[in-house]
XYZ file of C-alpha atoms in Angstrom:
749
model
C 0.000 0.000 0.000
C 1.425 3.383 -0.986
C 2.215 5.939 1.704
C 0.219 9.119 2.147
C 1.836 12.349 0.951
C 3.439 14.436 3.679
C 0.891 17.185 2.993
C -1.983 14.936 4.121
C -0.060 13.844 7.227
C 0.710 17.464 8.092
C -2.892 18.522 7.492
C -4.202 15.757 9.753
C -1.780 16.744 12.506
C -2.643 20.441 12.225
C -6.407 19.971 12.281
C -6.423 17.407 15.109
C -4.190 19.530 17.360
C -6.021 22.727 16.411
C -9.367 21.079 17.158
C -8.231 19.844 20.575
C -6.644 23.147 21.606
C -9.563 25.273 20.419
C -12.005 23.070 22.344
C -9.934 23.798 25.435
C -9.905 27.518 24.685
C -13.657 27.431 24.064
C -14.097 25.810 27.479
C -11.912 28.529 29.039
C -13.931 31.198 27.147
C -10.851 32.486 25.310
C -10.742 33.673 21.668
C -10.272 30.822 19.195
C -7.520 32.664 17.319
C -5.279 32.261 20.369
C -5.962 28.542 20.362
C -4.866 28.295 16.743
C -1.598 30.110 17.521
C -0.880 27.791 20.462
C -1.651 24.790 18.243
C 0.801 26.118 15.653
C 3.525 26.408 18.269
C 2.871 22.818 19.416
C 3.166 21.330 15.889
C 6.080 23.508 14.722
C 9.555 22.014 14.108
C 10.818 24.307 16.891
C 8.938 22.231 19.488
C 11.054 19.053 19.971
C 8.737 17.354 22.472
C 5.727 16.890 20.168
C 5.028 15.688 16.640
C 5.853 18.381 14.128
C 4.929 19.363 10.596
C 7.213 17.947 7.923
C 6.726 20.274 4.955
C 6.283 23.911 6.067
C 6.241 25.179 2.471
C 2.984 23.379 1.662
C 1.392 24.576 4.877
C 2.412 28.147 4.037
C 0.678 27.794 0.671
C -2.514 26.698 2.383
C -2.114 29.548 4.870
C -1.939 32.032 1.977
C -5.191 30.574 0.684
C -6.608 31.063 4.173
C -5.744 34.766 4.047
C -7.561 35.034 0.697
C -10.778 33.577 2.084
C -10.610 35.569 5.315
C -10.265 38.835 3.373
C -12.904 37.674 0.883
C -15.341 37.142 3.769
C -14.374 40.518 5.194
C -15.226 42.138 1.861
C -18.608 40.403 1.831
C -19.351 41.915 5.243
C -17.790 45.298 4.484
C -19.009 46.568 1.156
C -17.887 49.456 -1.034
C -20.871 51.529 0.119
C -19.896 51.105 3.768
C -16.420 52.420 3.028
C -17.827 55.492 1.278
C -20.270 56.146 4.119
C -17.344 56.416 6.557
C -16.309 59.665 4.851
C -12.980 61.293 5.706
C -12.732 59.828 9.219
C -10.811 56.649 8.221
C -8.445 58.645 5.984
C -7.531 61.020 8.803
C -7.099 58.196 11.302
C -5.054 56.017 8.917
C -2.627 58.788 7.959
C -2.147 59.861 11.581
C -1.478 56.309 12.783
C 0.888 55.418 9.936
C 3.069 58.532 10.265
C 3.120 58.381 14.076
C 3.980 54.666 14.270
C 6.636 55.008 11.556
C 8.316 57.822 13.461
C 8.087 55.836 16.694
C 9.611 52.749 15.056
C 12.529 54.781 13.664
C 13.195 56.302 17.101
C 13.108 52.904 18.820
C 15.448 51.437 16.184
C 17.945 54.256 16.775
C 17.699 53.620 20.524
C 18.793 50.020 19.909
C 21.754 51.282 17.885
C 20.577 49.583 14.688
C 21.511 50.794 11.230
C 19.728 53.564 9.343
C 17.901 51.273 6.915
C 17.003 48.855 9.725
C 15.310 51.738 11.542
C 13.432 52.952 8.445
C 12.163 49.480 7.572
C 11.264 48.831 11.224
C 9.122 51.969 11.182
C 7.310 50.678 8.101
C 6.686 47.312 9.757
C 5.265 48.787 12.957
C 2.935 51.127 11.045
C 0.772 48.317 9.630
C -1.813 46.471 11.730
C -3.326 43.127 10.746
C -6.678 43.166 8.972
C -6.977 39.373 9.171
C -6.215 39.042 12.881
C -8.446 41.924 13.974
C -11.329 40.663 11.829
C -11.035 37.220 13.431
C -10.757 38.696 16.933
C -13.883 40.804 16.381
C -15.661 37.697 15.111
C -14.642 35.602 18.134
C -15.603 38.330 20.599
C -18.926 39.071 18.889
C -18.013 42.702 18.182
C -18.366 42.837 14.406
C -21.781 44.505 14.670
C -20.521 47.424 16.750
C -19.865 50.791 15.179
C -16.231 51.076 16.270
C -15.443 47.768 14.536
C -16.575 49.253 11.212
C -14.288 52.263 11.750
C -11.326 49.992 12.506
C -11.900 47.856 9.416
C -12.127 50.990 7.222
C -8.763 52.204 8.525
C -7.202 48.764 8.032
C -8.307 48.621 4.396
C -6.815 52.076 3.794
C -3.608 50.942 5.500
C -3.384 48.002 3.098
C -3.723 50.405 0.163
C -1.125 52.819 1.565
C 1.212 49.913 2.266
C 1.719 49.547 -1.491
C 2.895 53.165 -1.716
C 5.086 52.663 1.349
C 6.807 49.649 -0.211
C 7.594 51.681 -3.339
C 9.073 54.451 -1.197
C 11.118 52.005 0.885
C 12.447 50.355 -2.282
C 13.421 53.743 -3.703
C 15.105 54.820 -0.460
C 16.968 51.526 -0.190
C 18.261 51.793 -3.762
C 19.300 55.426 -3.297
C 16.675 56.840 -5.679
C 14.253 59.646 -4.936
C 10.895 58.167 -3.852
C 9.023 60.943 -5.640
C 10.020 59.794 -9.105
C 8.454 57.620 -11.729
C 8.057 54.669 -9.348
C 5.798 56.691 -7.051
C 3.714 57.969 -9.957
C 3.460 54.454 -11.335
C 2.281 53.140 -7.974
C -0.337 55.868 -7.635
C -1.518 55.182 -11.193
C -1.912 51.503 -10.365
C -3.984 52.344 -7.296
C -6.276 54.633 -9.297
C -6.611 52.058 -12.079
C -7.422 49.232 -9.702
C -9.992 51.205 -7.722
C -11.710 52.414 -10.901
C -11.764 48.837 -12.171
C -13.246 47.802 -8.841
C -15.980 50.422 -9.123
C -16.875 49.690 -12.759
C -17.037 45.921 -12.331
C -18.898 46.238 -9.051
C -21.571 48.547 -10.408
C -22.099 47.190 -13.912
C -20.888 43.714 -14.720
C -21.157 41.343 -11.755
C -24.679 42.255 -10.545
C -25.906 41.943 -14.139
C -24.152 38.578 -14.580
C -25.583 37.125 -11.368
C -29.040 38.448 -12.195
C -29.007 36.832 -15.658
C -27.754 33.471 -14.340
C -29.844 33.451 -11.138
C -32.172 30.667 -12.323
C -29.186 28.472 -13.186
C -27.322 29.076 -9.917
C -27.555 26.252 -7.410
C -25.626 26.380 -4.148
C -22.886 24.288 -5.738
C -22.452 26.491 -8.808
C -22.736 29.707 -6.777
C -19.903 28.766 -4.419
C -17.729 27.679 -7.359
C -18.379 30.925 -9.229
C -17.752 33.031 -6.101
C -14.499 31.306 -5.186
C -13.391 31.477 -8.824
C -14.028 35.235 -8.926
C -12.151 35.643 -5.642
C -9.097 33.841 -7.017
C -9.334 35.741 -10.313
C -9.245 39.122 -8.593
C -6.369 37.920 -6.412
C -4.389 37.107 -9.558
C -5.258 40.470 -11.152
C -4.294 42.269 -7.952
C -0.907 40.537 -7.897
C -0.261 41.404 -11.541
C -1.073 45.058 -10.878
C 1.299 45.157 -7.907
C -1.041 44.772 -4.947
C -1.256 41.845 -2.575
C -3.465 38.884 -3.435
C -5.320 39.351 -0.124
C -6.299 42.882 -1.112
C -7.681 41.573 -4.404
C -9.753 39.012 -2.507
C -11.174 41.781 -0.324
C -12.038 43.815 -3.410
C -13.984 40.931 -4.958
C -15.789 40.318 -1.678
C -16.828 43.969 -1.479
C -18.057 43.828 -5.090
C -20.198 40.757 -4.411
C -21.467 42.405 -1.209
C -23.495 44.777 -3.423
C -25.383 41.896 -5.067
C -28.599 40.188 -3.985
C -26.751 36.875 -3.563
C -24.336 38.281 -0.942
C -26.052 36.671 2.066
C -26.169 33.274 0.384
C -22.498 33.520 -0.628
C -21.520 34.363 2.965
C -23.175 31.190 4.250
C -21.700 29.020 1.498
C -18.148 30.338 1.890
C -18.173 30.217 5.710
C -16.993 26.575 6.066
C -14.186 27.141 3.535
C -13.128 30.309 5.348
C -13.105 28.547 8.714
C -10.892 25.650 7.699
C -8.362 27.638 5.665
C -8.406 30.453 8.217
C -7.539 27.941 10.933
C -4.553 26.766 8.875
C -3.383 30.373 8.468
C -3.422 31.111 12.189
C -1.739 27.789 12.938
C 0.995 28.748 10.462
C 1.480 32.028 12.371
C 2.053 30.051 15.560
C 4.560 27.847 13.727
C 6.757 30.900 13.098
C 7.670 31.223 16.779
C 11.340 30.311 17.346
C 12.188 29.861 21.054
C 15.889 30.551 20.491
C 15.074 33.900 18.875
C 12.828 34.759 21.810
C 15.731 34.102 24.163
C 18.486 35.755 22.104
C 16.563 38.952 21.348
C 14.325 38.937 24.420
C 14.912 42.589 25.310
C 14.338 44.085 21.810
C 11.278 41.875 21.334
C 9.831 42.910 24.686
C 10.488 46.602 24.032
C 8.988 46.392 20.540
C 5.874 44.711 21.927
C 5.551 47.513 24.480
C 6.147 50.052 21.707
C 3.301 48.650 19.626
C 0.906 48.256 22.549
C 1.573 51.731 23.970
C 2.087 53.381 20.570
C -1.168 52.125 19.068
C -2.947 52.726 22.357
C -1.841 56.376 22.336
C -1.366 57.316 18.674
C -4.194 55.050 17.525
C -6.555 56.714 19.978
C -5.259 60.128 18.926
C -5.739 59.301 15.228
C -9.358 58.313 15.691
C -9.990 61.368 17.868
C -8.570 63.587 15.137
C -11.058 61.961 12.776
C -13.879 63.166 15.014
C -14.604 60.156 17.245
C -15.315 60.400 21.001
C -12.662 59.333 23.498
C -14.295 56.008 24.392
C -14.765 54.957 20.760
C -11.247 56.143 19.885
C -9.731 54.074 22.688
C -11.616 50.973 21.527
C -10.350 51.531 17.976
C -6.760 52.322 18.954
C -6.423 49.396 21.360
C -7.841 47.029 18.714
C -4.966 47.824 16.321
C -2.127 46.953 18.717
C -0.420 44.258 16.651
C 1.954 43.835 13.717
C 0.225 42.818 10.491
C 1.087 40.495 7.629
C 2.538 43.418 5.661
C 5.366 43.533 8.212
C 6.549 40.163 6.871
C 6.332 41.446 3.298
C 8.275 44.617 4.158
C 10.894 42.577 6.025
C 11.233 40.209 3.055
C 11.651 43.234 0.787
C 14.456 44.568 2.963
C 16.205 41.177 2.972
C 15.891 40.815 -0.808
C 17.430 44.287 -1.247
C 20.114 43.381 1.335
C 19.640 46.597 3.277
C 18.519 45.190 6.646
C 20.107 42.716 9.030
C 19.159 39.039 9.032
C 18.058 39.334 12.664
C 15.198 41.746 11.943
C 12.860 39.278 10.201
C 12.686 36.674 13.009
C 12.416 39.469 15.594
C 9.433 40.989 13.804
C 7.837 37.551 13.432
C 8.162 36.968 17.185
C 6.715 40.418 17.902
C 3.846 39.727 15.493
C 2.940 36.441 17.193
C 3.078 37.945 20.691
C 0.993 40.987 19.729
C -1.468 38.715 17.912
C -1.825 36.739 21.132
C -2.440 39.991 23.042
C -4.949 41.446 20.557
C -8.177 40.048 22.100
C -7.074 41.163 25.545
C -6.212 44.649 24.265
C -9.710 44.885 22.772
C -11.247 43.832 26.082
C -9.128 46.193 28.203
C -10.106 49.325 26.233
C -13.317 49.968 28.176
C -11.711 49.484 31.636
C -8.920 51.881 30.614
C -11.510 54.441 29.584
C -13.323 54.001 32.904
C -10.010 54.567 34.699
C -9.424 57.796 32.774
C -12.979 58.874 33.428
C -12.427 58.536 37.181
C -9.137 60.455 37.254
C -9.487 63.142 34.577
C -11.552 66.272 35.229
C -15.158 65.828 34.169
C -14.899 68.880 31.947
C -12.117 67.226 29.936
C -13.979 63.939 29.598
C -17.153 65.745 28.524
C -15.311 67.722 25.859
C -13.363 64.713 24.582
C -16.529 62.639 24.285
C -18.458 65.547 22.813
C -15.981 65.637 19.929
C -17.374 62.426 18.538
C -21.046 62.791 19.289
C -22.947 61.608 16.249
C -23.706 64.584 14.054
C -26.237 64.875 11.259
C -24.919 67.404 8.772
C -27.484 69.674 7.177
C -27.477 70.097 3.382
C -26.019 73.588 3.854
C -23.192 72.228 5.983
C -22.447 69.481 3.466
C -22.347 72.103 0.726
C -19.897 74.201 2.748
C -17.614 71.232 3.272
C -17.730 70.393 -0.419
C -17.004 73.967 -1.468
C -14.206 74.359 1.096
C -12.461 71.089 0.164
C -12.714 71.826 -3.558
C -11.256 75.300 -3.018
C -8.437 73.953 -0.857
C -7.665 71.215 -3.373
C -7.587 73.736 -6.223
C -5.258 75.998 -4.245
C -2.922 73.154 -3.376
C -2.854 72.029 -7.007
C -2.193 75.534 -8.401
C 0.502 76.483 -5.897
C 2.117 73.045 -6.163
C 2.404 73.455 -9.935
C 3.916 76.917 -9.496
C 6.357 75.618 -6.872
C 7.368 72.669 -9.046
C 7.976 75.019 -11.968
C 10.212 77.287 -9.863
C 12.137 74.324 -8.398
C 12.633 72.832 -11.856
C 13.935 76.095 -13.287
C 16.268 76.738 -10.364
C 17.748 73.240 -10.187
C 17.992 72.779 -13.951
C 19.344 76.174 -15.059
C 20.400 78.311 -12.101
C 22.247 75.600 -10.137
C 24.745 74.715 -12.948
C 25.311 78.443 -13.558
C 26.041 79.305 -9.910
C 28.319 76.265 -9.552
C 30.594 77.848 -12.175
C 30.913 80.952 -9.993
C 31.081 79.504 -6.462
C 32.433 76.369 -4.740
C 30.155 73.342 -4.831
C 28.622 73.577 -1.335
C 28.357 77.374 -1.473
C 26.565 77.112 -4.801
C 24.169 74.508 -3.409
C 23.451 76.701 -0.393
C 22.787 79.819 -2.460
C 20.591 77.935 -4.918
C 18.642 76.247 -2.140
C 18.111 79.483 -0.217
C 16.949 81.394 -3.305
C 14.661 78.549 -4.350
C 13.025 78.424 -0.924
C 12.597 82.211 -0.951
C 10.978 82.133 -4.385
C 8.485 79.375 -3.565
C 7.788 80.540 -0.004
C 4.846 82.814 -1.013
C 3.275 79.864 -2.838
C 3.806 77.505 0.086
C 2.427 79.998 2.570
C -0.651 80.544 0.433
C -1.029 76.801 0.119
C -1.094 76.462 3.919
C -2.975 79.570 5.010
C -5.432 80.295 2.218
C -9.047 79.458 3.068
C -8.205 79.116 6.791
C -10.120 82.345 7.441
C -12.757 81.935 4.775
C -16.475 82.159 5.431
C -16.911 78.409 4.997
C -14.044 77.581 7.368
C -15.356 79.911 10.099
C -18.944 78.759 9.640
C -18.035 75.086 9.910
C -15.830 75.822 12.931
C -18.659 77.580 14.757
C -21.513 75.290 13.747
C -20.194 72.114 15.347
C -17.328 70.989 17.532
C -17.233 67.865 15.387
C -15.954 69.927 12.479
C -12.960 71.355 14.307
C -10.590 68.379 14.270
C -11.213 67.624 10.574
C -10.639 71.318 9.808
C -7.358 71.265 11.739
C -6.407 68.131 9.833
C -6.841 69.968 6.517
C -4.306 72.525 7.755
C -1.924 69.789 8.936
C -2.164 67.983 5.593
C -1.194 71.139 3.708
C 1.719 71.718 6.105
C 2.976 68.218 5.274
C 2.689 68.902 1.528
C 4.561 72.202 1.868
C 7.219 70.521 4.008
C 7.670 67.909 1.295
C 8.799 70.609 -1.167
C 11.388 71.906 1.298
C 12.446 68.356 2.059
C 12.963 67.660 -1.646
C 15.170 70.712 -2.106
C 17.285 69.813 0.952
C 17.544 66.204 -0.119
C 18.607 67.213 -3.638
C 21.279 69.681 -2.562
C 22.625 68.217 0.681
C 23.693 64.959 2.297
C 22.303 65.586 5.757
C 20.389 62.885 7.606
C 16.658 62.595 7.105
C 15.909 63.906 10.572
C 17.903 67.088 9.964
C 16.246 67.711 6.622
C 12.778 67.233 8.076
C 13.677 69.632 10.893
C 14.845 72.231 8.375
C 11.600 71.782 6.431
C 9.407 72.200 9.487
C 11.354 75.254 10.714
C 11.185 76.826 7.280
C 7.419 76.284 7.050
C 6.881 77.733 10.518
C 8.953 80.781 9.608
C 6.857 81.210 6.474
C 3.650 81.107 8.473
C 4.932 83.640 11.012
C 6.520 85.965 8.470
C 4.484 89.154 8.094
C 6.435 90.351 5.086
C 5.842 87.029 3.418
C 2.164 87.348 4.238
C 2.084 90.711 2.483
C 3.833 89.258 -0.550
C 1.465 86.296 -0.769
C -1.597 88.516 -0.332
C -0.295 90.911 -2.998
C 0.236 88.046 -5.437
C -3.188 86.673 -4.642
C -4.887 90.018 -5.221
C -3.155 90.442 -8.545
C -4.293 86.978 -9.534
C -7.876 87.655 -8.439
C -8.012 90.980 -10.249
C -6.679 89.415 -13.427
C -9.179 86.591 -13.167
C -12.103 89.090 -13.018
C -14.346 86.740 -11.088
C -17.077 88.341 -8.992
C -17.793 85.199 -6.983
C -14.153 84.590 -6.056
C -13.658 88.266 -5.277
C -16.680 88.197 -2.991
C -15.202 85.250 -1.100
C -11.746 86.827 -0.824
C -13.105 90.146 0.478
C -15.688 88.579 2.779
C -18.809 89.894 1.063
C -20.399 86.469 0.754
C -21.928 85.450 4.070
C -22.764 81.848 5.006
C -25.999 80.528 6.515
C -25.609 79.411 10.126
C -27.921 76.476 10.174
C -27.415 73.037 11.634
C -27.739 71.205 14.882
C -26.117 68.483 16.912
C -27.972 65.232 17.366
C -26.634 63.662 20.559
C -27.015 60.060 19.474
C -24.883 57.144 18.396
C -27.418 55.064 16.466
C -26.670 52.777 13.545
C -28.032 49.673 11.801
C -26.613 46.167 12.302
C -27.531 42.792 10.833
C -28.279 39.731 12.968
C -28.943 36.133 11.899
C -31.602 34.205 13.839
C -30.089 30.848 14.960
C -31.843 27.647 13.985
C -32.523 26.764 17.644
C -33.598 30.235 18.739
C -36.490 30.559 21.172
C -37.605 33.569 19.132
C -38.527 31.392 16.152
C -42.251 31.403 15.397
C -42.969 34.385 17.656
C -44.260 37.751 16.487
C -42.421 41.018 16.970
C -45.204 42.088 19.333
C -44.603 39.029 21.514
C -40.824 39.499 21.503
C -41.075 43.179 22.578
C -37.606 44.138 21.317
C -38.241 47.846 21.826
C -39.273 47.447 25.477
C -36.612 44.856 26.350
C -33.580 46.238 24.494
C -34.557 49.691 23.204
C -33.960 48.638 19.562
C -36.128 48.672 16.442
C -36.359 46.071 13.658
C -36.292 47.916 10.340
C -36.394 44.943 7.956
C -36.374 41.152 7.736
C -34.563 39.248 4.984
C -36.066 35.788 4.493
C -34.507 33.945 1.571
C -35.000 36.192 -1.473
C -37.829 38.113 0.200
C -37.248 41.355 2.129
C -39.898 42.642 4.536
C -39.296 46.340 5.216
C -40.831 48.120 8.225
C -42.442 44.899 9.557
C -45.623 45.236 11.629
C -46.081 43.798 15.096
C -47.782 40.610 13.878
C -44.847 39.674 11.621
C -43.258 36.439 12.808
C -39.543 35.728 13.178
C -38.245 32.435 11.759
C -34.913 30.608 12.098
C -32.275 31.709 9.567
C -33.983 35.082 9.110
C -31.582 38.016 8.838
C -32.984 41.051 10.637
C -31.757 44.639 10.518
C -31.818 46.229 13.955
C -31.401 49.916 14.826
C -29.821 50.994 18.128
C -26.639 52.189 19.774
C -23.605 50.017 20.538
C -24.711 49.052 24.046
C -28.269 48.251 23.011
C -27.069 46.147 20.073
C -24.555 44.348 22.300
C -27.260 43.395 24.802
C -29.551 42.395 21.934
C -26.824 40.201 20.400
C -26.097 38.527 23.749
C -29.784 37.760 24.201
C -30.008 36.384 20.655
C -27.137 34.000 21.369
C -28.379 33.120 24.850
C -32.101 32.567 24.352
C -31.835 29.212 22.612
C -33.881 26.048 22.907
C -31.830 23.813 25.256
C -30.256 20.770 23.705
C -32.172 17.554 24.360
C -29.901 15.278 26.463
C -31.929 12.195 25.456
C -32.046 12.889 21.741
C -30.905 9.352 20.933
C -34.060 8.028 22.629
C -36.317 10.234 20.537
C -36.096 8.112 17.396
C -39.474 7.565 15.751
C -40.527 3.976 14.971
C -43.403 2.459 12.990
C -45.052 -0.673 14.477
C -48.115 -2.867 13.980
C -50.692 -3.144 16.787
C -53.430 -5.776 16.843
C -56.561 -5.002 18.849
C -57.162 -7.972 21.129
C -60.220 -8.962 23.169
C -58.980 -7.362 26.375
C -57.904 -4.102 24.702
C -59.281 -0.890 26.201
C -59.633 0.594 22.718
C -62.505 -1.708 21.616
C -65.647 0.265 20.847
C -63.883 3.643 20.873
C -63.255 6.070 18.054
C -59.785 7.314 17.232
C -60.304 10.497 19.266
C -61.847 8.648 22.227
C -58.969 6.165 22.343
C -56.412 8.826 23.425
C -53.694 7.288 21.237
C -52.507 10.745 20.177
C -53.287 12.830 23.261
C -52.494 10.319 26.023
C -49.773 8.169 24.466
C -48.260 10.686 22.020
C -48.556 8.269 19.092
C -50.197 8.566 15.691
C -52.291 6.015 13.755
C -51.197 6.058 10.116
C -53.559 3.381 8.767
C -55.465 0.148 9.226
C -55.031 -3.184 7.444
C -58.124 -4.374 5.599
C -56.627 -7.055 3.367
C -55.567 -4.622 0.665
C -52.126 -3.941 -0.782
C -51.986 -0.468 0.765
C -53.064 0.674 4.202
C -56.494 2.230 4.493
C -56.734 5.708 6.004
C -58.749 5.291 9.197
C -62.055 7.092 9.534
C -62.029 9.253 12.700
C -65.588 8.101 13.470
C -64.824 4.417 12.990
C -64.870 2.428 16.224
C -62.145 -0.103 16.903
C -63.155 -3.777 16.897
C -61.456 -6.914 18.089
C -59.011 -8.182 15.494
C -58.318 -4.784 13.921
C -54.694 -4.356 12.841
C -53.501 -0.756 12.966
C -50.102 0.814 12.262
C -48.881 3.438 14.692
C -45.791 5.648 14.782
C -44.152 7.108 17.884
C -41.115 7.100 20.155
C -39.922 3.819 21.640
C -41.119 4.604 25.158
C -44.521 5.856 23.956
C -45.042 2.730 21.861
C -44.210 0.520 24.820
C -46.825 2.271 26.970
C -49.368 1.989 24.157
C -48.785 -1.748 23.713
C -49.206 -2.316 27.455
C -52.578 -0.536 27.479
């Protein structure tokens, strides 16, 4: 008999150990993802006391497939529309977290005395959290329906997109090229192309295709088509330059807009669970005890850096996006781990031979430890907030929480935001083009000329100083223009929620202006990055504070406005156009979440009036999805059935209590289910039987003995249906069905 391939042996070992460990973790009420990681450590080749996996390469391939299906399922839950509805909040939070964690990673690397490129790549690794791990942790903890979970997933998706740009920049820095060259433009073009492709396919082709083939789609064909589309988009994503996991998420979000989304989620769930388990086991297999011992101190400090850094900067990023303190802390604490992109960035550094060999295993160890801590970080967020609430002044807590109070923007306010952002974008574009033109002219023509007159470094200094002076009016206008406009002031006064986003628009323009100064310094000097950034920041600050520069920029602006001859723009510049101060704050945090009714729910078969959701939980049922039928605004007599998907409206706490009740109010499992088997037997009415002379109803066979008469023998090939008014006689042969115990009692009667 031929031997089994090593892949099958390894798979059997992984699943058996994972099953045993996760049962233990389920008993201990711990997240299953931690059980998978422990199982991976137990079956890894680094654990000499247990059986270990033979072929890690094959397991890694299966783990990659697991990532695809996990991100595909995430996309099915988190559609394109949900991302758009989040607005600017995820963008602000993502940019703040990435820049803060990168800077923190570089500082920590320098503190260890590591090389320059090691520090830069370390910063890139620490900036990326794990979409897969957080999604699984939310799933295990039952938090996916809460509002803060949606914010976190939006930021994680944006981080995955920005990671592509970061890898291009790191490659350019490592090779000594300028990261603002053709590679950066090519990367941005790929992102735009891929997202447009995503939008076009999602809106036009796939819904039409599934609608046309709906009558032909069985469960089998639907799951094959869905998985095939997932793999296809993963291949396309890889060809474009993205990760395959991101492509899987894109396809999931496209299918989430179709009618078949709920059915696809149920069909793909078993595939996601098994391959996802293999992925998390493979993460646990990466733990090397000798690395943990050799680099114990750096690993410990990096873990603390991530936990504290994401706890602080993550919270700050979400607060800048307009979220209250409690929600921001939940979001920031959830992201305290190193994601899969850290491995990709580390592999990139090794392939370019710019980082040390020690960094990859260190980051892997940090990733595993922070993954293990993720569920506990999510749980500890609320207690940490309660601790702050007890020790900080109430006025501070009230203001910090008031920042993120849900706000319904009026049409006028939305129009002001749109007009302000368009104006700011146009200003940034115009002044950037002017600055680029000046820099190009100075570095292309003036720099070679002045180098013929002065020594090399003197020429560079003169050229750099003159270039900065020439573009400084443009940069100052880029930063300051529209900061005192009618729209800016109106939005600032109308709602506290608008203030942090408005400040972020100023900060973003400061970063863009600093980038021009940074480019000039980087082109003309050989100072370290930190020194050049410091020069850029100081120069920008001096521009902002310079009154003479303000006069120059205002003079240039007035000349431009007068030449343009635009009454509307002139009215805005001179303050003649007044805004409408309308709008209000709605002090609520209400949103819609979906819940699936379990098959063994006690709510099945009951009406909404009987269940009293509004009185018990304070929530409202807005719609019921039952198969292909949707019941919107259901009335009180509408019944709830198992496998229904209901949309419920409430705040986070109300929805949490509702979800706990949904999971808890289940029909208890029958401990004697094996004895409940139904049997069909023949009963002959004898002379002493108590049923003689009685009708079927009078006999009590159904009511008293819990059995059912299915027919009577009358010498024919088939049984004769018994007449309810027929009276039993001696010698009648009837066939009855019931449980074993009930039949025994009936036969003894």
